[in-house]
Short mmCIF file of C-alpha atoms and ligand atoms in Angstrom, two decimals:
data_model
loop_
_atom_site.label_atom_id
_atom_site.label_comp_id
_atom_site.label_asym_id
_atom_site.label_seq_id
_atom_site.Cartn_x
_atom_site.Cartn_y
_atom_site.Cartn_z
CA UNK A 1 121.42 66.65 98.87
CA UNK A 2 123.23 63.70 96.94
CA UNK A 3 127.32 64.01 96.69
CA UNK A 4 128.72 65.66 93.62
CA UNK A 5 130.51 63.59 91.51
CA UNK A 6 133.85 64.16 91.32
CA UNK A 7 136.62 61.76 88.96
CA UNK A 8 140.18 61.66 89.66
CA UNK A 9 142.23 60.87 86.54
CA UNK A 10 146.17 60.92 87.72
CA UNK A 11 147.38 59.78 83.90
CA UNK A 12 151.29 59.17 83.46
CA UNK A 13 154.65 60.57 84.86
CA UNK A 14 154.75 62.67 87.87
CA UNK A 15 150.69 62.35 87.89
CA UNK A 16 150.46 59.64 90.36
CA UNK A 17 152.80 61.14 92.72
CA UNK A 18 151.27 64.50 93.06
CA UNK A 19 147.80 62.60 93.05
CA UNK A 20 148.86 60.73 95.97
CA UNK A 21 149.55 63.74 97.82
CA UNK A 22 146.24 65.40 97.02
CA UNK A 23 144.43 62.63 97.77
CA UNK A 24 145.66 63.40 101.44
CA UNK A 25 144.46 66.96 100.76
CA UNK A 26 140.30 65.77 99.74
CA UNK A 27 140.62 62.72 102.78
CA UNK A 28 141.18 65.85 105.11
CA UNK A 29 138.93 68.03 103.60
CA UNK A 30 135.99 64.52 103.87
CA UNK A 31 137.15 63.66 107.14
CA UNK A 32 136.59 66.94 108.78
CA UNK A 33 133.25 67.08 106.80
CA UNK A 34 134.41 70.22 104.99
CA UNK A 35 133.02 68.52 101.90
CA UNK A 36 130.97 65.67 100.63
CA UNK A 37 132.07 64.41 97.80
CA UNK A 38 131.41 61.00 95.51
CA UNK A 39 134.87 60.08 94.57
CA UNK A 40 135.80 58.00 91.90
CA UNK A 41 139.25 57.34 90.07
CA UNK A 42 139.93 56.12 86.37
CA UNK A 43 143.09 55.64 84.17
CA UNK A 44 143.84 58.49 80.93
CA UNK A 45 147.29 59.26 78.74
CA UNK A 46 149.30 56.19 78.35
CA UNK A 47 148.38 54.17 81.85
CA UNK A 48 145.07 53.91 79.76
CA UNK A 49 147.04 52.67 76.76
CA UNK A 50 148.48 50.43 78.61
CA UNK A 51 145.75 48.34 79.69
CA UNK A 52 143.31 49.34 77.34
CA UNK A 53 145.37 49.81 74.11
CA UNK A 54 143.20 53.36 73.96
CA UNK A 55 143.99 56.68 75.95
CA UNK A 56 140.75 57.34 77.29
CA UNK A 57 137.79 54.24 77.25
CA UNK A 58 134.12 55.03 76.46
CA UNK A 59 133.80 54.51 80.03
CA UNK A 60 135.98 56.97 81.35
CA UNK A 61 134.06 59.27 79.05
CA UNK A 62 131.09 58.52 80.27
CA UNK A 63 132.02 58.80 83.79
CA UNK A 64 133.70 62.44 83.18
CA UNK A 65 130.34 63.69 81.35
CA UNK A 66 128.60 62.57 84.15
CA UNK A 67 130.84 64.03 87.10
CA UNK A 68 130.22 67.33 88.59
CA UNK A 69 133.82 67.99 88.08
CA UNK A 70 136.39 66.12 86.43
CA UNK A 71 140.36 66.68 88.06
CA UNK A 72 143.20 65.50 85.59
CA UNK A 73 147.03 65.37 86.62
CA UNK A 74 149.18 65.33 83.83
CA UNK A 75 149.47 62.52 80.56
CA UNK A 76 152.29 61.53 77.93
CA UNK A 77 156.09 60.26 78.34
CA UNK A 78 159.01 58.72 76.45
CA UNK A 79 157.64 54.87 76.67
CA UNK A 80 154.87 56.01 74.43
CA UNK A 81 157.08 58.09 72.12
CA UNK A 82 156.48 55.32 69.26
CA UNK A 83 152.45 54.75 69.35
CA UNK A 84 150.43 55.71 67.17
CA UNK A 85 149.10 59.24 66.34
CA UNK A 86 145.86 58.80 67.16
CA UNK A 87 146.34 56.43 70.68
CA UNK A 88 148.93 58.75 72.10
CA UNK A 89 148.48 59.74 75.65
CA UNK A 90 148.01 63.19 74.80
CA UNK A 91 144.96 62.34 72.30
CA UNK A 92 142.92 60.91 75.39
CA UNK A 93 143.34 64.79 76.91
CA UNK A 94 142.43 66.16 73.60
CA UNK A 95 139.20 63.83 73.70
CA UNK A 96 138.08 64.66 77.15
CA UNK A 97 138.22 68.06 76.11
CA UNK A 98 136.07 67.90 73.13
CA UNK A 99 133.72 65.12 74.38
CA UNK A 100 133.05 67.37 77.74
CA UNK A 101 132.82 70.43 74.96
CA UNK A 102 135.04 72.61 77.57
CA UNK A 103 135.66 75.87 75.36
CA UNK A 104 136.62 78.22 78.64
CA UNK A 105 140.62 77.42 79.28
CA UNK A 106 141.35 79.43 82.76
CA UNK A 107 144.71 79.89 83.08
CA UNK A 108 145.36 82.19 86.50
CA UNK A 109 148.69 83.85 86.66
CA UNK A 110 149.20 83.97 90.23
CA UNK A 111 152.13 85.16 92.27
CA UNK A 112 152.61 84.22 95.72
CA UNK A 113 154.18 87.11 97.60
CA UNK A 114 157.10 84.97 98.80
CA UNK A 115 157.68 83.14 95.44
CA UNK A 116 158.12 86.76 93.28
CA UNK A 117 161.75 86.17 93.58
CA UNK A 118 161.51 83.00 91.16
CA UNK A 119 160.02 85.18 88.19
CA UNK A 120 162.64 86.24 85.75
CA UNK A 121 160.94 90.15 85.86
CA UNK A 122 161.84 92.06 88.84
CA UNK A 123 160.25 91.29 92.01
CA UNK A 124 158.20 94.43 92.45
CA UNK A 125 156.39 94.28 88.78
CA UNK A 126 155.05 90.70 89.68
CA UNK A 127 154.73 90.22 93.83
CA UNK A 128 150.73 90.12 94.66
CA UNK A 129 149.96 89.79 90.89
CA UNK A 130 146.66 88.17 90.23
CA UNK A 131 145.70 87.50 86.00
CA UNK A 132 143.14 85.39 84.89
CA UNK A 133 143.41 84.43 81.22
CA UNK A 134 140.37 83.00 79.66
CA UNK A 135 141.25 81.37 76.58
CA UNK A 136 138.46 80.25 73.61
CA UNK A 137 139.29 76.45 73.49
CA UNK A 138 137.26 74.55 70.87
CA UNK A 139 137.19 77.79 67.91
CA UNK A 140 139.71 79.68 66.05
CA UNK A 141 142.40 78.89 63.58
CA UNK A 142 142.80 75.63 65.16
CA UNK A 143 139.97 74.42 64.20
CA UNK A 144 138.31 76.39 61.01
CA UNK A 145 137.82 75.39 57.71
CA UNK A 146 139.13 75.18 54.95
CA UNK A 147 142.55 74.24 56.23
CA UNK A 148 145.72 72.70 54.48
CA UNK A 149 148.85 72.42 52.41
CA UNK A 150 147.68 72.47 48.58
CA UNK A 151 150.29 72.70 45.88
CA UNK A 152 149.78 75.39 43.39
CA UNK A 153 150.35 75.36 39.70
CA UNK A 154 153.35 76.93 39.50
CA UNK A 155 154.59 74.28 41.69
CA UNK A 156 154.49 76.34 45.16
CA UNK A 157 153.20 74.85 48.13
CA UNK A 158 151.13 76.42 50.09
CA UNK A 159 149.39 75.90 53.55
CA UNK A 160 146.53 77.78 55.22
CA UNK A 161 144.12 77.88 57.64
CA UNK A 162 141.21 79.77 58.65
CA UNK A 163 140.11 82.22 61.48
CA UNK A 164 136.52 81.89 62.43
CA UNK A 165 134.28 82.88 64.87
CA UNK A 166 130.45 83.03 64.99
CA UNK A 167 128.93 85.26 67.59
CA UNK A 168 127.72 82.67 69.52
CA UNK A 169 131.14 80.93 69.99
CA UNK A 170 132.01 84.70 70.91
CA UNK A 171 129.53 85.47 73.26
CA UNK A 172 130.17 82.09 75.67
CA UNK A 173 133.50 82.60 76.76
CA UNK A 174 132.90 86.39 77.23
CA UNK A 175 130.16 85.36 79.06
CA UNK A 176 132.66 83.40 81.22
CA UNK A 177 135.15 85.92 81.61
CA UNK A 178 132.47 88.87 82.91
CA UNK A 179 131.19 85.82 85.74
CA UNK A 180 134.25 85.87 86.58
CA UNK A 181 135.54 89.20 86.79
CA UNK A 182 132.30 89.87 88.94
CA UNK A 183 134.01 87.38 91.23
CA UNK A 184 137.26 88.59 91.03
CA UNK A 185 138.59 92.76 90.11
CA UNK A 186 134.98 93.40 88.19
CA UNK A 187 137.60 94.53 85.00
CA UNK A 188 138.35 92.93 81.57
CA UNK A 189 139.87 93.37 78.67
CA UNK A 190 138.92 91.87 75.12
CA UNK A 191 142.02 91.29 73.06
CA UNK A 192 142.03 90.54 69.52
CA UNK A 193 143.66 91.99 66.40
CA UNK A 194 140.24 94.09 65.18
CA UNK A 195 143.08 96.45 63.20
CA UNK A 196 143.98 93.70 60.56
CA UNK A 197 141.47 90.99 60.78
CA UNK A 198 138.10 91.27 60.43
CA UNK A 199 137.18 87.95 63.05
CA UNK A 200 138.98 90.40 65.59
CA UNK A 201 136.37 93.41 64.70
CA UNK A 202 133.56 90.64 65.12
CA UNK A 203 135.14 89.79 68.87
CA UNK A 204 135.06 93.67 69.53
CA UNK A 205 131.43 94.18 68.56
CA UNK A 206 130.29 90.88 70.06
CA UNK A 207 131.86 91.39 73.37
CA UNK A 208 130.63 95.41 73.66
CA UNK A 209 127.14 93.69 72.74
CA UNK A 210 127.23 91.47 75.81
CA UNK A 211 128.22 94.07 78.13
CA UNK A 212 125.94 96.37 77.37
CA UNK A 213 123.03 94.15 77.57
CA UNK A 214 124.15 92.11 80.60
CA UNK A 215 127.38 93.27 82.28
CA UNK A 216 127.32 96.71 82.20
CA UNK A 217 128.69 97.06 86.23
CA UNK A 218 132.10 94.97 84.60
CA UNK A 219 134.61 97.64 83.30
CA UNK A 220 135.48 96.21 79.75
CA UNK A 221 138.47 97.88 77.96
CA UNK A 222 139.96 96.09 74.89
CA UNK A 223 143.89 95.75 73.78
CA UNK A 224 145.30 94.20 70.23
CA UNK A 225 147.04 90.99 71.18
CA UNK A 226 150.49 92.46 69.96
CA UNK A 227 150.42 95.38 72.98
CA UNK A 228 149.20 93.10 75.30
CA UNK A 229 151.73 90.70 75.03
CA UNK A 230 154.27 94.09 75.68
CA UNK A 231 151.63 95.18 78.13
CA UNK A 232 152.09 91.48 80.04
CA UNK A 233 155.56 92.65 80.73
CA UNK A 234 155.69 95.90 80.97
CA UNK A 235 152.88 95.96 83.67
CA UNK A 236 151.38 93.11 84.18
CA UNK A 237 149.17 94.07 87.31
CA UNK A 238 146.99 96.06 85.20
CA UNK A 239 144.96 93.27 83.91
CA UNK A 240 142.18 91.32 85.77
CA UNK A 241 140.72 88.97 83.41
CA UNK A 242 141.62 88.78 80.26
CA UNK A 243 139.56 87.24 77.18
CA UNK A 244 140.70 86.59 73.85
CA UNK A 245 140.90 83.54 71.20
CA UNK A 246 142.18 80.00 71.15
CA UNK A 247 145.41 81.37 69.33
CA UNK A 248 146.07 84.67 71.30
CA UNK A 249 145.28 82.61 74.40
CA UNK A 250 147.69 79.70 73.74
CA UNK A 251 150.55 82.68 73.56
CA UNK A 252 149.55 84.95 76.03
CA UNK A 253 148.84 82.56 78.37
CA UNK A 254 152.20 81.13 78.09
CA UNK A 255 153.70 84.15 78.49
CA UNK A 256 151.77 84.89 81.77
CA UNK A 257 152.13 81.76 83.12
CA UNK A 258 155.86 82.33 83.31
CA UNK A 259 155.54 85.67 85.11
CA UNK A 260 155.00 83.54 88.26
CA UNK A 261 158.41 81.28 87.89
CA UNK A 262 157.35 78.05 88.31
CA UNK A 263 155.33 75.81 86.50
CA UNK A 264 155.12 73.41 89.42
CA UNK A 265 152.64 76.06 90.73
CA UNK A 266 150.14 76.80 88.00
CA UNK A 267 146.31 75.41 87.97
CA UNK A 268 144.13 76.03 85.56
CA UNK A 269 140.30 75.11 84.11
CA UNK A 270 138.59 74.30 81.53
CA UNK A 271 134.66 75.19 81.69
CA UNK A 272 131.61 73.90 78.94
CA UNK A 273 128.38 75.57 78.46
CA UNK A 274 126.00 76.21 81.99
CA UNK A 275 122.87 74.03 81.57
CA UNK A 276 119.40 74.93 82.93
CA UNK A 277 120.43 73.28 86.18
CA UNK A 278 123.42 74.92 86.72
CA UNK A 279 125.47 72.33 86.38
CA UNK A 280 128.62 73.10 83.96
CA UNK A 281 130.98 70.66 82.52
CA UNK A 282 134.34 71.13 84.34
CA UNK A 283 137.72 69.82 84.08
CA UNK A 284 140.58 71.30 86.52
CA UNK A 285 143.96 70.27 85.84
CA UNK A 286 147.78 71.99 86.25
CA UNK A 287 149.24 73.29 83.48
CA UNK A 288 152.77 71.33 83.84
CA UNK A 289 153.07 67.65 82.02
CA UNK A 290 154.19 64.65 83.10
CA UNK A 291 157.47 65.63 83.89
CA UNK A 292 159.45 62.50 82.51
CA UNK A 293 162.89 63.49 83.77
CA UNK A 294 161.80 63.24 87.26
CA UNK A 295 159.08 61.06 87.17
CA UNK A 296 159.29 58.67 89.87
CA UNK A 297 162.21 60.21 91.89
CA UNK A 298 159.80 61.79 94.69
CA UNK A 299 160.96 65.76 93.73
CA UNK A 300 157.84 66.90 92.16
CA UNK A 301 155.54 69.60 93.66
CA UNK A 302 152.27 68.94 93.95
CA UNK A 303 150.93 72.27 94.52
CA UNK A 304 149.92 72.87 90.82
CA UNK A 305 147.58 69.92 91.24
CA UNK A 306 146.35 70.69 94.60
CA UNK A 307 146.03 74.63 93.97
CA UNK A 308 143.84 72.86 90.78
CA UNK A 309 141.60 71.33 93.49
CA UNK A 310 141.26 74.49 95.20
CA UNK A 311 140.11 76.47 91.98
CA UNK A 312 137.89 73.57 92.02
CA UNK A 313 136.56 73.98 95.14
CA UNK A 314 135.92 77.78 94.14
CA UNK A 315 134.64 77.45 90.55
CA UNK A 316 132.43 74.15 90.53
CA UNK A 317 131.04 74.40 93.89
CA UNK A 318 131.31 78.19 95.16
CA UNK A 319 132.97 76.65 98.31
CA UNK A 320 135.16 79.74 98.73
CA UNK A 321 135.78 79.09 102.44
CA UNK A 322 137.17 75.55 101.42
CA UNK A 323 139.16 77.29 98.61
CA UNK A 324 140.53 80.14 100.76
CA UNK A 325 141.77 77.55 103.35
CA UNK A 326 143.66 75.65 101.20
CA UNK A 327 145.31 78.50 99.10
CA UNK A 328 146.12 80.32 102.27
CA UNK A 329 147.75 76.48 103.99
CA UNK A 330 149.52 76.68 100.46
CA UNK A 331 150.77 80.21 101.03
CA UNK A 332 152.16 79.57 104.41
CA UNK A 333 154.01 76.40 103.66
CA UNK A 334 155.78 78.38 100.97
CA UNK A 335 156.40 81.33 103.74
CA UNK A 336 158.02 79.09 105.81
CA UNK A 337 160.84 77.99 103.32
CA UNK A 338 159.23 74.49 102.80
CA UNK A 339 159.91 74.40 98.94
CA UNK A 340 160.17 71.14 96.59
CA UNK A 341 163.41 71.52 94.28
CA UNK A 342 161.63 73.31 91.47
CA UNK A 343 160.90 76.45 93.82
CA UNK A 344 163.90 76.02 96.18
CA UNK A 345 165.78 79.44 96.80
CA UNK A 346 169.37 80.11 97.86
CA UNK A 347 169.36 78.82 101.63
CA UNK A 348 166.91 76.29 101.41
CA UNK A 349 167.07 72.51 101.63
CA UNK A 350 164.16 71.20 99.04
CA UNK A 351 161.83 68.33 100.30
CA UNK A 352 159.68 65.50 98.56
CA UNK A 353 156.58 65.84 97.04
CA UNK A 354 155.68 64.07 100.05
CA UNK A 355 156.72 65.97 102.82
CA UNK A 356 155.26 68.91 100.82
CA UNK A 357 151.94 66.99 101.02
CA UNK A 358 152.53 66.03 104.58
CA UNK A 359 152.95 70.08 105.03
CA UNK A 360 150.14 71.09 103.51
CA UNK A 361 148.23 68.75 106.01
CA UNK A 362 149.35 70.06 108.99
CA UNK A 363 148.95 73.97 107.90
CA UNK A 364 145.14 72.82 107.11
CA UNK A 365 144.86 71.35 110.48
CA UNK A 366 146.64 74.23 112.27
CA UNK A 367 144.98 76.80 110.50
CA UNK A 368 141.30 74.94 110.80
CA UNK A 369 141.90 74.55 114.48
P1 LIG B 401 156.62 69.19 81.43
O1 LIG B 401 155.69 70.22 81.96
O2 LIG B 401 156.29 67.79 81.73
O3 LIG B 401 158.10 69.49 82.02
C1 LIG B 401 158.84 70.68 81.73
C2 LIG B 401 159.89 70.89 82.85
O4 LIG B 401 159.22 71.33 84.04
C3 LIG B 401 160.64 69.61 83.22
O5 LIG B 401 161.97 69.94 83.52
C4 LIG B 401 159.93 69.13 84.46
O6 LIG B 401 160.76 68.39 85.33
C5 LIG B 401 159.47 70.43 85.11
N1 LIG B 401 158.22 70.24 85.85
C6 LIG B 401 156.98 70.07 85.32
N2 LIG B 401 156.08 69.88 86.28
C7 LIG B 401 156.76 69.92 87.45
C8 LIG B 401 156.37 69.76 88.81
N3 LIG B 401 155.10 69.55 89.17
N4 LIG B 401 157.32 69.84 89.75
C9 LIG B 401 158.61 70.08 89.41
N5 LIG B 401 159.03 70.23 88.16
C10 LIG B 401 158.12 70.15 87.17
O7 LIG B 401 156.74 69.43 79.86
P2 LIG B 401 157.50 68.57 78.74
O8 LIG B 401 158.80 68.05 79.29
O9 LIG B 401 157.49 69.42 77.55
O10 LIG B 401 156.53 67.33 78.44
C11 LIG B 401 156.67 66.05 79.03
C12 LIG B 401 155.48 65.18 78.65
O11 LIG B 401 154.27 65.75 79.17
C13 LIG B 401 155.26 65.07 77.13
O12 LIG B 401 154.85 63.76 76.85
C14 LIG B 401 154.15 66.07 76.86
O13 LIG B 401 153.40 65.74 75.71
C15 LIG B 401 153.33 65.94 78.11
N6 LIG B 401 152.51 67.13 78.44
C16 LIG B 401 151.31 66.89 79.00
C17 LIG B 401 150.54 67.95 79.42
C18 LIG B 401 149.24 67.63 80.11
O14 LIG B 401 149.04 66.53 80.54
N7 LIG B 401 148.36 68.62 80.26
C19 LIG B 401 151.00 69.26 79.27
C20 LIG B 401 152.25 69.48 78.73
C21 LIG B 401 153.02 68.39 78.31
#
């Protein structure tokens, strides 16, 4: 079987340091011949700028589209504060989105037993919670037409966009979302706003459609985006997977994301459209950025990046004896107080994104032995 392609793309800030340290993480995982993969590297956000004057080259396009699976670190900063609109760091994530057409955002909401201190709800409403967001990415308000700020002739401005969804742009990501609640709690619930807009009734008829014909063994309940942003908090572990649209989803998964605390902690992916091979465009990345105020000073944890890896692992490859590993090495280094400053709790001393790395190691080789 040839290696699956995999490109590293560390970007700007923090990116490079918490790349560094999962570097470590894959060398272990090749060494021990664990996995096989084809590993290349290439520059995105403003270290692509830099030397290219663009944030993302035709190249490093190219090389993404043709990867198995594509893992990003973080992009942007202060130096590139004054260049232009279009060349800014964050445009070259933007691109890779569009050009790898990823429209499934996974965001998972996890919450590491020992971490449920950190979230600002009470301990008990979030320990052992486990949500998995998937968020439209390329549809919606954000991108419909027509869109603008007109001036009217009484002299009022006025700006609008438009909500718009076509069945098949439904039907994709709920596709995605019953895959993976077969993988996952086999439960999920389609939220929309079907009581005021009529793209939300669409959603609701779409997604029964789909699991009637297909996924009819996946419990599907649905929930207007208002109550489920109340639900979020009120009771959180009652959701499995969640679908909804590119504007619900940027709130709600937010909103989720800080249920767990930290956002030195949070993976996510993006997913494109399965070809007849099998073979689907993916791009795994944490949710944090690149961290500018403590870029370079050797505090930042890099187990948002390598917990991305390890959805990786899961997702792209079904390797979920690889992934289990290296969430459960994660889980015990946090159990054992070793904490970067981001996480740290009353008591502890917090270490470098390095000795975190260095941890991670030796709970892989310890629990692998
Ligand atoms: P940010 O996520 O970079 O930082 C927010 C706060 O969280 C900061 O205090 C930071 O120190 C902390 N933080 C983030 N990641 C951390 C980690 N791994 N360990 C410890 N602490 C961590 O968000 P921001 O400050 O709003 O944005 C900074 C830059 O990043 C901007 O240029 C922005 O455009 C860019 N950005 C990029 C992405 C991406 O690459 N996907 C996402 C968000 C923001």
């Amino acid at each position: 079987m040839t290696a699956k392609k995999i490109l590293l793309l560390p970007g700007d800030g923090i990116g490079t340091e918490v790349t560094a340290e999962l570097r470590k993480v894959i060398d272990w995982f090749q060494t021990t011949q664990r996995t096989n993969f084809d590993l290349s590297e290439d520059l995105i956000g403003g270290a692509s700028y830099d030397v290219h004057g663009t944030p993302l080259t035709a190249a490093a396009i190219a090389k993404a589209k043709s990867a198995d699976a594509v893992i990003l670190a973080c992009v942007g900063g202060p130096k590139w504060d004054k260049v232009p609109f279009a060349v800014r760091p964050e445009a070259g994530l933007l691109s890779i989105r569009k050009e790898m057409g990823l429209f499934a955002n996974l965001r998972p909401a996890v919450v590491f037993d020992v971490l449920a201190g950190a979230s600002t709800l009470k301990a008990d409403l979030v320990a052992g919670l486990n949500i998995m967001i998937v968020r439209e990415l390329l549809g919606g308000v954000y991108f419909g037409e027509p869109r603008g700020i007109e001036t009217l002739p009484n002299g009022e401005r006025r700006g609008f966009n438009t909500q718009s969804y076509t069945t098949s742009e439904i039907h994709r990501v709920a596709h995605v979302a019953f895959e993976l609640a077969r993988k996952r709690g086999n439960k999920v619930h389609s939220v929309e706003k079907a009581n005021v807009m009529e793209s939300g009734i669409l959603w609701r008829e779409e997604v029964i459609k789909l699991q009637q014909s297909t996924y009819k063994d996946v419990e599907l309940l649905h929930m207007y985006a208002d109550n489920c942003a109340m639900q979020l908090v009120r009771n959180p572990k009652q959701f499995d997977v969640i679908v909804t649209d590119n504007l619900f989803g940027d709130v709600l998964s937010d909103l989720a994301s800080m249920l767990t605390g930290s956002l030195g902690m949070l993976p996510s992916a993006s997913l494109g459209a399965k070809e007849a091979s099998g073979r689907q465009a993916a791009l795994y990345e944490p949710i944090h950025g690149s961290a500018p105020d403590i870029a370079g000073k050797g505090v930042a944890n890099p187990l948002a990046l390598i917990l991305s890896y390890a959805m990786m692992l899961r997702y792209s490859f079904d390797m979920t004896a690889n992934a289990d590993l290296l969430e459960s090495a994660v889980q015990n280094v946090l159990a054992a107080g070793v904490r970067t400053r981001d996480i740290v709790e009353a008591g502890q001393t917090p270490v470098s994104t390095i000795a975190m790395g260095d941890a991670v190691l030796k709970e892989l080789a310890r629990l692998a032995a």
